[in-house]
Amino acid sequence: MDDIPPYPPIDPTTFDLIVIGTGLPESIIAAASSTASKSVLHLDPNPFYGSHFSSLPLADLPSFLSSHSTSPSPPRSPSSDDPNEFSLLEFATRPLYSSTDISTFSPNLLDQHSRKFNLDVAGPRVFFCADKSIELLLRTGTNQYMEFKSVDATFVGDNKGNLWSVPDSRAAIFKDKSLGLVEKNKLMRFFKLVQGHLAGEQDIKICEEDLQSPFVDFLNKMGLPPKIKSFILYAIAMADYDQEDTGVCRDLLKTKDGIDQLALYNASIGRFQNASGAFLYPIYGQGELSQAFCRRAAVKGCLYVLRMPVTALLVDKDTGCYKGVRLASGQDIFSQKLILDPTFKVTLPSGSSPPLPLKEKLPFFSLKDDKGKIARGICITKTSLKPDISNFLVVYPPRSLFPEQVTSIRLLQIASNLAVCLPGMFVLYISALCNDDDQGKKLIHAVMNTLLTVPLDSESNAAVQSETAENGSAVQDETSESSSGGPSDSGEEKPTLLWSALYSQELTLGQVDFICSTPMPDGKLNYNDLIDTTFKIFQEIYPGEEFFPETSLENPEGDGDASPET
């Protein structure tokens, strides 16, 4: 117990809701509950906000990943003054990251300026200008705590290093030199059909049979060539898996969902005057989103305590019902409801049989296991992948880098004008869904080898080169063409890698049972699915309360005031 710091006592000791962890879902729930006049205690064992949704200094990221790669025992707390009143179910942490590989090629430069980096743990991630997260920020007034800049462009990449501009509007289609006249006409007719359907025009409405069919079948029916199909499926509709291979596709996109995604993309372009593209990125990194909702919650009376580990769950011995939590300080705090960060799991009693009321409740305390993995990579360079553009998204469709690639790979380049790195440097976030760590690293290495020069004096470079030899260098993609229409000049040098972090993250789902657990960051590019899950959890714990009622806004702001950049 000597390693337990002298935590100050918390007063009061009883709340409507205790939330453990300051990740995005927990922070939104804390803000919504506080807005609904609930008394909320928000705890986090970390000294920073955001948890798995945070943006961390360069030196802190490796230690954070390492601390969540094993299952250490929680800090032991002093025994209760009344040990017979409650049963204690100890918390343990579950490993959520694996196969972490940190490589440094410019240690002196980076070590001196570590605190000038804000690296997203769950990147790449962006906001669509018209998606649910932006609407939630505007409706709650939380946008006043954040500033954004536009992501300037979207590209589709191939195994030759070309980055092809995505023609996502009529103007872009006309300007695109890589598209032939026939391709432009077919794409224009397709966009016209989609816009007419969304506008409710009866004469060009898409029939219900087509809406329920696979989106890729509908695109084939429209006679779109492979290159255009690839753009629409993976760079606009953001499909994760190879839509033309039902044997490996775990999420076959229906036409209705594909059209909805096109509508979101189209509504996002030009929504804000100073945002040229469909996407926004927050200044100082994605961790600002969790902090913004925490600030919103604090304004509404939520009590925050960081650096506060929680060691055990308090359960009534007579009824088996949840009563509260025990802190590392030994203090017991009570509440009616509990929300858990996905880091934590409840260890069930072993040895002697628990009392019958508790035994009946035990299945509810056993949190669900993970539901897959996502490979993530972070790279730092001194030059942009595109000399004339700083902030942009790149999508590598399935099979575009090597034949065994069955998922999309996404890359987001962010520059120093978003306050995430030193001036003149760039941060690349890469991600891909995967079955295991080896497959994940193969996917990330394929992108790194295609776009970057990795210095020779590193073991990681050997791994990258090994993956390259295995993947082969003569893989052809349906979107590959001569460089005459592509944006890359074969004479340009690849950016040199200065630092990289590769790791696999578990994908866990939110759970709503006797106690609630929030999800880990998912594999999507935006936050829509996470916000939907968060909303469901809030509805479950407070079914009679409105999720951020309109009347909760002290200073309502319309789109005109909610600029993505100030």
XYZ file of C-alpha atoms in Angstrom, residues 30-365:
336
model
C -21.676 11.953 -18.405
C -22.662 15.150 -20.227
C -26.129 13.855 -21.171
C -26.779 12.605 -17.629
C -25.634 15.870 -16.066
C -27.856 17.775 -18.486
C -30.741 15.580 -17.285
C -30.042 16.857 -13.733
C -28.432 13.625 -12.549
C -25.595 13.805 -10.034
C -22.549 12.315 -11.787
C -19.083 11.353 -10.565
C -16.636 10.914 -13.444
C -13.425 9.045 -12.571
C -10.342 8.158 -14.584
C -7.171 6.392 -13.398
C -5.214 8.287 -16.084
C -3.813 11.806 -15.586
C -5.415 12.925 -18.876
C -8.808 12.919 -20.567
C -9.838 10.675 -23.438
C -8.601 7.183 -22.501
C -8.613 5.127 -25.742
C -9.930 8.159 -27.658
C -7.155 10.481 -26.464
C -4.413 12.392 -28.285
C -1.089 11.884 -26.509
C 2.417 13.359 -26.636
C 4.886 11.246 -28.565
C 6.700 10.037 -25.436
C 3.462 9.021 -23.682
C 1.912 6.909 -26.434
C 4.221 3.857 -26.068
C 3.696 3.679 -22.304
C -0.087 3.964 -22.711
C -0.166 1.123 -25.246
C 2.125 -0.973 -23.066
C 0.013 -0.445 -19.944
C -3.026 -1.800 -21.786
C -1.229 -4.730 -23.410
C -1.209 -6.895 -20.281
C -3.605 -7.609 -17.431
C -1.929 -6.260 -14.279
C -3.637 -6.583 -10.937
C -5.439 -3.418 -9.861
C -3.953 -1.469 -6.938
C -4.997 -2.961 -3.642
C -7.133 -0.769 -1.439
C -7.433 -0.769 2.348
C -10.112 -3.080 3.709
C -13.579 -1.760 4.456
C -14.591 -0.761 7.975
C -17.651 -2.994 7.581
C -16.493 -6.027 5.619
C -19.743 -7.933 6.162
C -22.080 -5.453 4.472
C -20.919 -5.915 0.845
C -19.416 -8.506 -1.393
C -16.365 -7.204 -3.244
C -15.899 -8.081 -6.916
C -12.420 -6.923 -7.871
C -11.756 -5.070 -11.102
C -9.075 -6.256 -13.494
C -7.880 -4.698 -16.747
C -8.043 -6.646 -19.964
C -5.353 -6.410 -22.657
C -6.715 -4.259 -25.479
C -3.528 -3.711 -27.531
C -1.006 -6.201 -28.845
C 1.957 -6.566 -31.176
C 3.149 -3.016 -30.443
C 6.194 -1.988 -32.477
C 7.778 1.448 -31.914
C 10.592 2.575 -34.249
C 12.596 5.799 -33.946
C 14.886 6.980 -36.740
C 15.520 10.529 -35.503
C 15.687 10.194 -31.696
C 17.387 13.492 -30.851
C 14.955 15.634 -32.809
C 11.839 13.897 -31.560
C 12.925 13.498 -27.918
C 13.554 17.227 -27.602
C 10.084 18.096 -28.876
C 7.951 15.179 -27.674
C 5.360 17.442 -26.016
C 4.705 19.259 -29.289
C 3.021 16.170 -30.739
C -0.633 15.221 -30.214
C -1.003 11.691 -31.563
C -4.450 10.100 -31.838
C -4.624 6.662 -30.217
C -7.607 5.699 -32.405
C -6.666 7.249 -35.762
C -7.387 7.696 -38.576
C -10.684 9.392 -37.865
C -12.464 12.425 -39.316
C -15.813 14.185 -39.066
C -18.126 14.326 -42.053
C -19.369 17.934 -42.131
C -22.975 16.681 -41.990
C -22.671 13.584 -39.769
C -24.161 12.791 -36.365
C -21.136 13.916 -34.381
C -21.227 17.420 -35.872
C -24.994 17.598 -35.316
C -24.479 16.536 -31.694
C -21.774 19.163 -31.182
C -24.048 21.865 -32.589
C -27.152 20.744 -30.693
C -25.376 20.608 -27.336
C -23.270 23.733 -27.790
C -20.134 21.632 -27.297
C -18.732 23.017 -30.554
C -17.752 26.179 -28.636
C -14.981 24.150 -26.979
C -13.437 22.948 -30.270
C -11.942 24.307 -33.494
C -11.681 22.485 -36.806
C -9.957 22.682 -40.142
C -10.929 21.116 -43.423
C -9.417 17.914 -44.782
C -8.562 19.160 -48.236
C -8.965 16.123 -50.501
C -9.621 12.388 -50.833
C -7.532 10.017 -52.929
C -7.549 6.355 -53.891
C -4.129 4.700 -53.804
C -2.583 1.799 -55.728
C 0.445 -0.457 -55.341
C 2.594 1.776 -57.587
C 2.387 4.749 -55.254
C -0.176 6.660 -57.344
C -2.808 8.693 -55.508
C -5.904 9.187 -57.658
C -8.218 12.086 -56.868
C -11.784 11.013 -56.017
C -14.319 12.761 -58.309
C -16.970 13.453 -55.690
C -18.889 16.291 -57.372
C -19.873 17.421 -60.873
C -17.110 20.011 -60.916
C -14.554 17.402 -59.844
C -15.739 15.003 -62.546
C -15.270 17.615 -65.270
C -11.777 18.526 -63.999
C -10.548 14.943 -63.541
C -8.067 14.180 -66.337
C -7.772 10.503 -65.360
C -11.375 9.794 -66.429
C -12.314 9.238 -70.045
C -15.369 10.843 -71.590
C -17.418 7.637 -71.358
C -16.505 7.208 -67.677
C -17.448 10.821 -66.945
C -20.830 10.431 -68.633
C -21.661 7.228 -66.752
C -20.617 8.738 -63.434
C -22.652 11.902 -64.089
C -25.745 9.821 -64.931
C -25.274 7.803 -61.746
C -24.973 10.900 -59.532
C -28.024 12.409 -61.246
C -30.030 9.263 -60.491
C -28.959 9.288 -56.839
C -29.754 12.990 -56.429
C -33.171 12.528 -58.061
C -33.950 9.590 -55.760
C -32.940 11.539 -52.669
C -35.016 14.527 -53.822
C -38.098 12.297 -54.146
C -38.495 12.629 -57.903
C -40.892 9.836 -58.870
C -39.746 9.453 -62.465
C -36.179 8.525 -61.499
C -36.742 6.893 -58.122
C -34.693 3.745 -57.349
C -37.059 0.791 -56.879
C -37.305 -1.052 -53.575
C -35.893 -4.262 -55.058
C -32.718 -2.426 -56.064
C -32.512 -0.683 -52.679
C -32.460 -4.051 -50.891
C -29.921 -5.603 -53.276
C -26.149 -5.477 -52.730
C -24.802 -2.052 -53.661
C -22.101 -3.585 -55.851
C -24.807 -5.376 -57.887
C -26.638 -2.082 -58.377
C -23.422 -0.405 -59.556
C -22.889 -3.265 -62.010
C -26.463 -2.835 -63.210
C -25.692 0.837 -63.844
C -22.803 -0.223 -66.082
C -20.118 1.557 -64.061
C -16.532 0.476 -64.873
C -14.345 -1.141 -62.185
C -12.382 2.025 -61.441
C -15.513 4.109 -60.795
C -17.083 1.304 -58.736
C -13.985 1.200 -56.578
C -14.130 4.948 -55.972
C -17.807 4.842 -54.990
C -17.672 1.711 -52.828
C -14.520 2.401 -50.850
C -13.739 6.151 -51.003
C -17.285 7.554 -50.769
C -19.495 4.787 -49.296
C -16.511 3.707 -47.141
C -17.117 -0.058 -47.389
C -14.718 -2.052 -45.217
C -14.583 -5.412 -47.020
C -14.273 -6.616 -50.620
C -17.879 -6.221 -51.799
C -17.407 -8.496 -54.826
C -16.163 -11.494 -52.830
C -19.004 -12.792 -50.672
C -16.694 -15.458 -49.292
C -14.650 -12.891 -47.350
C -17.073 -9.953 -47.065
C -18.353 -9.734 -43.496
C -20.413 -6.603 -44.115
C -22.126 -6.587 -47.508
C -23.376 -3.077 -48.214
C -26.985 -2.804 -49.383
C -27.899 -0.238 -52.016
C -30.066 1.675 -49.525
C -27.127 2.029 -47.115
C -24.773 2.917 -49.943
C -27.146 5.647 -51.158
C -27.443 6.984 -47.605
C -23.660 7.170 -47.384
C -23.490 9.009 -50.714
C -26.108 11.439 -49.391
C -24.020 12.072 -46.265
C -20.911 12.651 -48.357
C -22.755 14.978 -50.740
C -24.365 16.955 -47.892
C -20.964 17.365 -46.240
C -19.302 18.998 -49.250
C -19.662 22.758 -49.004
C -21.716 22.771 -45.797
C -19.310 25.188 -44.145
C -17.895 28.145 -46.045
C -14.290 27.586 -44.996
C -14.308 23.788 -45.459
C -13.520 22.848 -49.038
C -14.031 19.089 -48.705
C -16.401 16.661 -47.011
C -14.289 16.149 -43.874
C -13.151 18.076 -40.805
C -10.372 17.401 -38.327
C -10.117 19.024 -34.861
C -7.194 21.283 -34.004
C -5.001 19.538 -31.359
C -6.299 16.098 -32.345
C -9.280 13.819 -31.822
C -8.777 13.796 -28.048
C -10.353 17.250 -27.984
C -13.785 15.690 -28.576
C -13.822 13.774 -25.289
C -12.520 16.825 -23.422
C -15.236 19.013 -24.954
C -18.000 16.766 -23.641
C -16.278 16.577 -20.252
C -16.306 20.377 -20.118
C -19.967 20.330 -21.061
C -20.646 17.860 -18.232
C -18.652 19.917 -15.720
C -20.707 23.021 -16.554
C -23.799 20.983 -15.676
C -22.377 19.910 -12.307
C -20.490 16.681 -13.029
C -17.632 16.094 -10.555
C -14.287 15.072 -12.109
C -11.446 13.195 -10.409
C -8.436 12.098 -12.520
C -5.589 9.847 -11.322
C -8.137 7.845 -9.336
C -7.962 4.051 -9.792
C -11.036 2.006 -8.921
C -10.354 -1.416 -7.448
C -13.631 -3.223 -6.796
C -17.361 -3.350 -7.279
C -19.570 -3.221 -4.164
C -22.464 -5.686 -4.279
C -25.162 -6.104 -1.659
C -24.745 -9.494 -0.014
C -28.467 -9.973 0.597
C -29.804 -8.991 -2.821
C -26.772 -9.328 -5.137
C -27.478 -5.817 -6.472
C -24.833 -3.279 -7.431
C -24.270 -0.611 -4.771
C -21.069 1.253 -5.608
C -17.318 1.078 -6.133
C -14.238 1.022 -3.952
C -11.452 3.439 -4.829
C -7.724 2.813 -4.506
C -7.800 5.174 -1.548
C -10.074 2.744 0.286
C -13.087 5.031 0.120
C -16.412 3.531 -0.906
C -18.572 5.606 -3.276
C -22.195 4.702 -3.947
C -24.487 5.212 -6.924
C -27.617 3.874 -8.563
C -25.975 3.341 -11.968
C -22.462 2.526 -13.223
C -20.770 3.003 -16.606
C -17.451 1.214 -17.212
C -14.614 1.999 -19.605
C -13.928 -1.084 -21.818
C -10.543 -1.363 -20.081
C -12.156 -2.906 -17.046
C -13.649 -6.305 -16.403
C -15.096 -7.698 -13.210
C -13.358 -10.739 -11.722
C -15.819 -13.228 -10.334
C -15.288 -14.908 -6.943
C -13.314 -18.144 -7.004
C -13.018 -20.884 -4.446
C -15.942 -20.769 -2.055
C -19.407 -20.587 -3.555
C -20.896 -17.056 -3.440
C -24.213 -16.372 -1.682
C -27.289 -17.351 -3.729
C -28.477 -13.766 -4.514
C -25.026 -12.888 -5.850
C -24.741 -16.191 -7.699
C -27.955 -15.371 -9.600
C -26.515 -12.007 -10.623
C -23.053 -13.219 -11.669
C -23.855 -13.718 -15.386
C -24.617 -10.007 -15.625
C -21.163 -9.095 -14.305
